[in-house]
Every structure is written in C-alpha cells, then in structure tokens.
PDB file of C-alpha atoms in Angstrom:
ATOM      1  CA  UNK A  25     209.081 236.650  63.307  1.00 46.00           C
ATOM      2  CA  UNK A  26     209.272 239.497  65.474  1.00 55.00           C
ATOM      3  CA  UNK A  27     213.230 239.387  64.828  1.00 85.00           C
ATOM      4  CA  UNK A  28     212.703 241.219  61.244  1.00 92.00           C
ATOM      5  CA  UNK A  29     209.783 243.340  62.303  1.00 93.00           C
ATOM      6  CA  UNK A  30     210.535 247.418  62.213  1.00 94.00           C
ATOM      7  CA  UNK A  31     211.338 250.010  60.032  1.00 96.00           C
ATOM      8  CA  UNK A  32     214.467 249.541  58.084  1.00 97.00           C
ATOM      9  CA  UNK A  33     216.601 252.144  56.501  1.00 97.00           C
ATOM     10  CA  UNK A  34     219.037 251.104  53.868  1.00 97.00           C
ATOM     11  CA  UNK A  35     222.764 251.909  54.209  1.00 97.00           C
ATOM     12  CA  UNK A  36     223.476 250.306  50.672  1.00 96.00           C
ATOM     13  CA  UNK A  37     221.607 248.113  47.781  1.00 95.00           C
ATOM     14  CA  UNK A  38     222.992 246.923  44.403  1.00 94.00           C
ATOM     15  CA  UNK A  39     220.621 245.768  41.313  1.00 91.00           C
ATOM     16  CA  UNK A  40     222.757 243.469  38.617  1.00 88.00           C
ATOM     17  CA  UNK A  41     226.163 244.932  39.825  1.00 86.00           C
ATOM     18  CA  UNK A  42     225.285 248.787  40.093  1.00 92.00           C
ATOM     19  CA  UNK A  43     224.593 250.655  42.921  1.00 93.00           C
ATOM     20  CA  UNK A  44     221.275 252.374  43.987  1.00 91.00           C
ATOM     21  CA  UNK A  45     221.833 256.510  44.056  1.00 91.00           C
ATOM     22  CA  UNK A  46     222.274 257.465  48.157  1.00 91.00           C
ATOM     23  CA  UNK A  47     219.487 260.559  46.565  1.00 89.00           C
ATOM     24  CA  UNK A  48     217.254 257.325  46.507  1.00 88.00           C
ATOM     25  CA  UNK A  49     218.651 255.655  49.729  1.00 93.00           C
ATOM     26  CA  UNK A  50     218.371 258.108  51.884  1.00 93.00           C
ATOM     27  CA  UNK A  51     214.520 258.857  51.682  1.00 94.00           C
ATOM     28  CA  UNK A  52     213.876 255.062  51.483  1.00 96.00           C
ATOM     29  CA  UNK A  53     211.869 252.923  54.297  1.00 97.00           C
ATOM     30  CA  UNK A  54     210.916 248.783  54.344  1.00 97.00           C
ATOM     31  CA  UNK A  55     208.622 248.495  56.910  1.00 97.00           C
ATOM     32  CA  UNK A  56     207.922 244.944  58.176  1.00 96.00           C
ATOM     33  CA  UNK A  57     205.410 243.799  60.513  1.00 93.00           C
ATOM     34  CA  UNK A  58     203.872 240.193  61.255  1.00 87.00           C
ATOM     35  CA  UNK A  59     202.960 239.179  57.659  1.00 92.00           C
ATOM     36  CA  UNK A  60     202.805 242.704  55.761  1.00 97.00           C
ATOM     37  CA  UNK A  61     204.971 245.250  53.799  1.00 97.00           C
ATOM     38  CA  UNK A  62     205.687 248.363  52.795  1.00 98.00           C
ATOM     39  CA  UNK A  63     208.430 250.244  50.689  1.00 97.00           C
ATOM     40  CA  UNK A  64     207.973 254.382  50.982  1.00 96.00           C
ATOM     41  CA  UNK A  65     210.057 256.950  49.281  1.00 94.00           C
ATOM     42  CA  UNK A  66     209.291 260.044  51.660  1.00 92.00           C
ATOM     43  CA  UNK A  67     205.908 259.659  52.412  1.00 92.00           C
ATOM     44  CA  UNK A  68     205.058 258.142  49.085  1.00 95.00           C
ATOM     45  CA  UNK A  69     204.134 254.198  49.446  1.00 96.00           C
ATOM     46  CA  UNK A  70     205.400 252.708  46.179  1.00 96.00           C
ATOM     47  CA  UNK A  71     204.846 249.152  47.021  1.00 97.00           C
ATOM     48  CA  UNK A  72     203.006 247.226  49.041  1.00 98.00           C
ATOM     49  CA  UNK A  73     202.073 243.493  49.979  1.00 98.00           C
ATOM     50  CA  UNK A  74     202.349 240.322  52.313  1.00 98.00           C
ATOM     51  CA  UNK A  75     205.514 238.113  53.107  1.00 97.00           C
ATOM     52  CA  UNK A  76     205.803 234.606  54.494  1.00 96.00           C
ATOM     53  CA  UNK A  77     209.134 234.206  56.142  1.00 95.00           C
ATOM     54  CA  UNK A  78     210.863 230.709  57.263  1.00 94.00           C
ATOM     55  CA  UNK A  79     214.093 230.758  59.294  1.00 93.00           C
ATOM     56  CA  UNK A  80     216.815 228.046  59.024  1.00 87.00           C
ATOM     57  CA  UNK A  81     219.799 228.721  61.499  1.00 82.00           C
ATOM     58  CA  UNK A  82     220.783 232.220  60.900  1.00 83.00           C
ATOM     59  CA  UNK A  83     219.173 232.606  57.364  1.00 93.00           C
ATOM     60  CA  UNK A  84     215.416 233.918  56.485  1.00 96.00           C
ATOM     61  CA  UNK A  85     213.591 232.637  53.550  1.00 97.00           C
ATOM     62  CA  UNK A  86     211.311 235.282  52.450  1.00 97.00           C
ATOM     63  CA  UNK A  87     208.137 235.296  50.026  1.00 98.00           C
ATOM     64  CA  UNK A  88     206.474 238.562  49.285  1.00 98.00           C
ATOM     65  CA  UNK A  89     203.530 238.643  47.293  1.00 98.00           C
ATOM     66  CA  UNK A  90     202.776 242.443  45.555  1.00 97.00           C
ATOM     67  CA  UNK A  91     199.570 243.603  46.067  1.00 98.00           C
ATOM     68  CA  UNK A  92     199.495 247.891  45.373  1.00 97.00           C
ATOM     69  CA  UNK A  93     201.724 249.415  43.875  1.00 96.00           C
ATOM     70  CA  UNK A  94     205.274 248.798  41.369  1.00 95.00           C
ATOM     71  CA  UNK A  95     205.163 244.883  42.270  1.00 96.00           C
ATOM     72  CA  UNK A  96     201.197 244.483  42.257  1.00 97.00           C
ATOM     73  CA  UNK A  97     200.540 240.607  41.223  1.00 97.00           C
ATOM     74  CA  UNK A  98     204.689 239.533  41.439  1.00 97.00           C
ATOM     75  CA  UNK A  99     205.673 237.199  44.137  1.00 98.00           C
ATOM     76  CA  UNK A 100     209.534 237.965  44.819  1.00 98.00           C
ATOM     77  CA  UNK A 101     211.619 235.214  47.134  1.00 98.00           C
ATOM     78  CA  UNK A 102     214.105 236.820  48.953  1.00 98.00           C
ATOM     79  CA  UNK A 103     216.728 235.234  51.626  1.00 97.00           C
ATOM     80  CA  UNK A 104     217.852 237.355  54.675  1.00 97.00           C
ATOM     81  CA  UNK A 105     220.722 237.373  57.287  1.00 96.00           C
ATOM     82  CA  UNK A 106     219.958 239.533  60.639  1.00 94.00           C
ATOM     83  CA  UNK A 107     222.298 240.653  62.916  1.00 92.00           C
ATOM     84  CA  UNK A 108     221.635 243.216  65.564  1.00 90.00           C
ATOM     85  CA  UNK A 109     220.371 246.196  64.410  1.00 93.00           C
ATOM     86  CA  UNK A 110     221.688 245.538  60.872  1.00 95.00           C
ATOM     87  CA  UNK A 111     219.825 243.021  58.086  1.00 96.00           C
ATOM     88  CA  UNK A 112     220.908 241.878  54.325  1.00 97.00           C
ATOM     89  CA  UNK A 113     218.338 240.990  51.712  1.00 97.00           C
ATOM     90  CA  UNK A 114     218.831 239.399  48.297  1.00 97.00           C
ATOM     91  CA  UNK A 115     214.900 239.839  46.592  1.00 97.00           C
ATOM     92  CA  UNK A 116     214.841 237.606  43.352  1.00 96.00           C
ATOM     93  CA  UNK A 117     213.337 239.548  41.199  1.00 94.00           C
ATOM     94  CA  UNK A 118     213.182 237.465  38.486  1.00 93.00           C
ATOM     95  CA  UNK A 119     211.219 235.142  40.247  1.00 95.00           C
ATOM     96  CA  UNK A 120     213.717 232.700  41.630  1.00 95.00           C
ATOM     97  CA  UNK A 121     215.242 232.844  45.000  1.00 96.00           C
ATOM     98  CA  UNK A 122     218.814 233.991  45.598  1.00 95.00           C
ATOM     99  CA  UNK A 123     221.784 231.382  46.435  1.00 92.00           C
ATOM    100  CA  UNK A 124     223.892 234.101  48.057  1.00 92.00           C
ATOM    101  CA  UNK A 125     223.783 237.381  48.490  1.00 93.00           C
ATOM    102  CA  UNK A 126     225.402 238.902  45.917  1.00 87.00           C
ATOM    103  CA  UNK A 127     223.419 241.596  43.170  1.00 81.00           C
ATOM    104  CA  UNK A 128     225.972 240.233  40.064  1.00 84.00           C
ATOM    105  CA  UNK A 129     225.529 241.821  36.449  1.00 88.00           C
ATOM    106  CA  UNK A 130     222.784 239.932  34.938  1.00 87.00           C
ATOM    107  CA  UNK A 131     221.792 238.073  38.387  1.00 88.00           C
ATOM    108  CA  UNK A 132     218.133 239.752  38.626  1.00 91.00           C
ATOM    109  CA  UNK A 133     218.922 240.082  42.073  1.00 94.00           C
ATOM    110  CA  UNK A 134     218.526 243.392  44.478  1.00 95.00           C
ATOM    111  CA  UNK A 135     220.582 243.353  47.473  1.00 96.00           C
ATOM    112  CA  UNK A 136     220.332 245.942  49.954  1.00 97.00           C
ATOM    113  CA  UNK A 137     221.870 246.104  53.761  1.00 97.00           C
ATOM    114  CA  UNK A 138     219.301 247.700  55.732  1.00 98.00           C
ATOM    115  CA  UNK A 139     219.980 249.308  59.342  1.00 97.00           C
ATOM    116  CA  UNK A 140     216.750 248.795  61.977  1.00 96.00           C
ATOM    117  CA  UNK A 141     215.533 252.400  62.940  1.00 94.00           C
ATOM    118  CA  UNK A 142     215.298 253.151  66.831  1.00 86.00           C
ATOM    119  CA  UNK A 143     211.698 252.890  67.452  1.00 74.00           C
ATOM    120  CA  UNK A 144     209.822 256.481  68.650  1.00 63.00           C
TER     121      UNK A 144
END
C-alpha cells in the first residue's frame, strides 16, 4: 500500500471524452494515505473518504467510499497503474469499475494521470 501513498498532482484527466480545464488541474491535490482520501482545490477539501485497494501484477483495484463532501454516501471503484513517480486512475463513477482506462463519451468514467509530488 505504501506504493500509492502521497500527494498527487494531476498532469491530465478526461470525464466521458472531454478534458478537465488545466484552471482546474493545476490547483488540484489527491492525497492518499493507508486507507483514507482527500481531493482539495487550493486549500478547499471538496471530497473526502476511505479506499480499500487490492493489487494484481501491476494493476490496483480501488474502492473509495465518500464520506464529506461532493461524493458523501457513493462508493466509486477505480483501477490504477503506477509507475515511478507517475500513476493513472479510471474512477467508475457510475458505480461500476473500469475495464481499461479510457474516459469514452458516455463511459461514466474519470481518468486522470497524476504525477507524485516530492515530499517536503
């Protein structure tokens, strides 16, 4: 587990085929630790919860479970690859884990590359 724990910046994320605003990107944060999360916009926390994660070769099966905030009561399966410094997530959110990693029109997936902040 402590492979995917950090703070995560994201270099690029699609929802159904369009592309998050870099405006948006660029003061976004997904912090992991052992078995929480947290999603901030600045300073802002806009969602918050606990994740279960399995690993199966090189890909994560994730679980989070809202608890404050935007996704409060939603469990969301996600599947992640992680390499180096650098980590892919496809979060189902409509309610049914991804196959692949893409963010297709119409897929109700969100897939965002994330790159691991250097720790201060």
């Amino acid at each position: 587990m402590d492979t995917l724990t950090g703070t995560w910046r994201p270099l690029r994320a699609e929802l159904d085929g369009e592309l998050a605003p870099k405006e948006a990107l660029d003061s976004m944060q997904l912090i992991l630790s052992e078995d929480h999360y947290r999603v901030k916009f600045g300073r802002e926390v806009s969602d918050q919860g606990s994740f279960v994660a399995t690993q199966e070769e090189n890909l994560w099966q994730l679980t989070l479970t809202g608890k404050k905030g935007v996704n409060a009561g939603r469990v969301i399966p996600a599947i992640a690859q992680l390499r180096g410094d650098r980590i892919r997530i496809c979060f189902g959110l409509n309610g049914q884990r991804p196959a692949d990693f893409t963010g297709a029109p119409n897929s109700g997936c969100y897939l965002v590359n994330y790159r691991r902040e250097a720790a201060t």
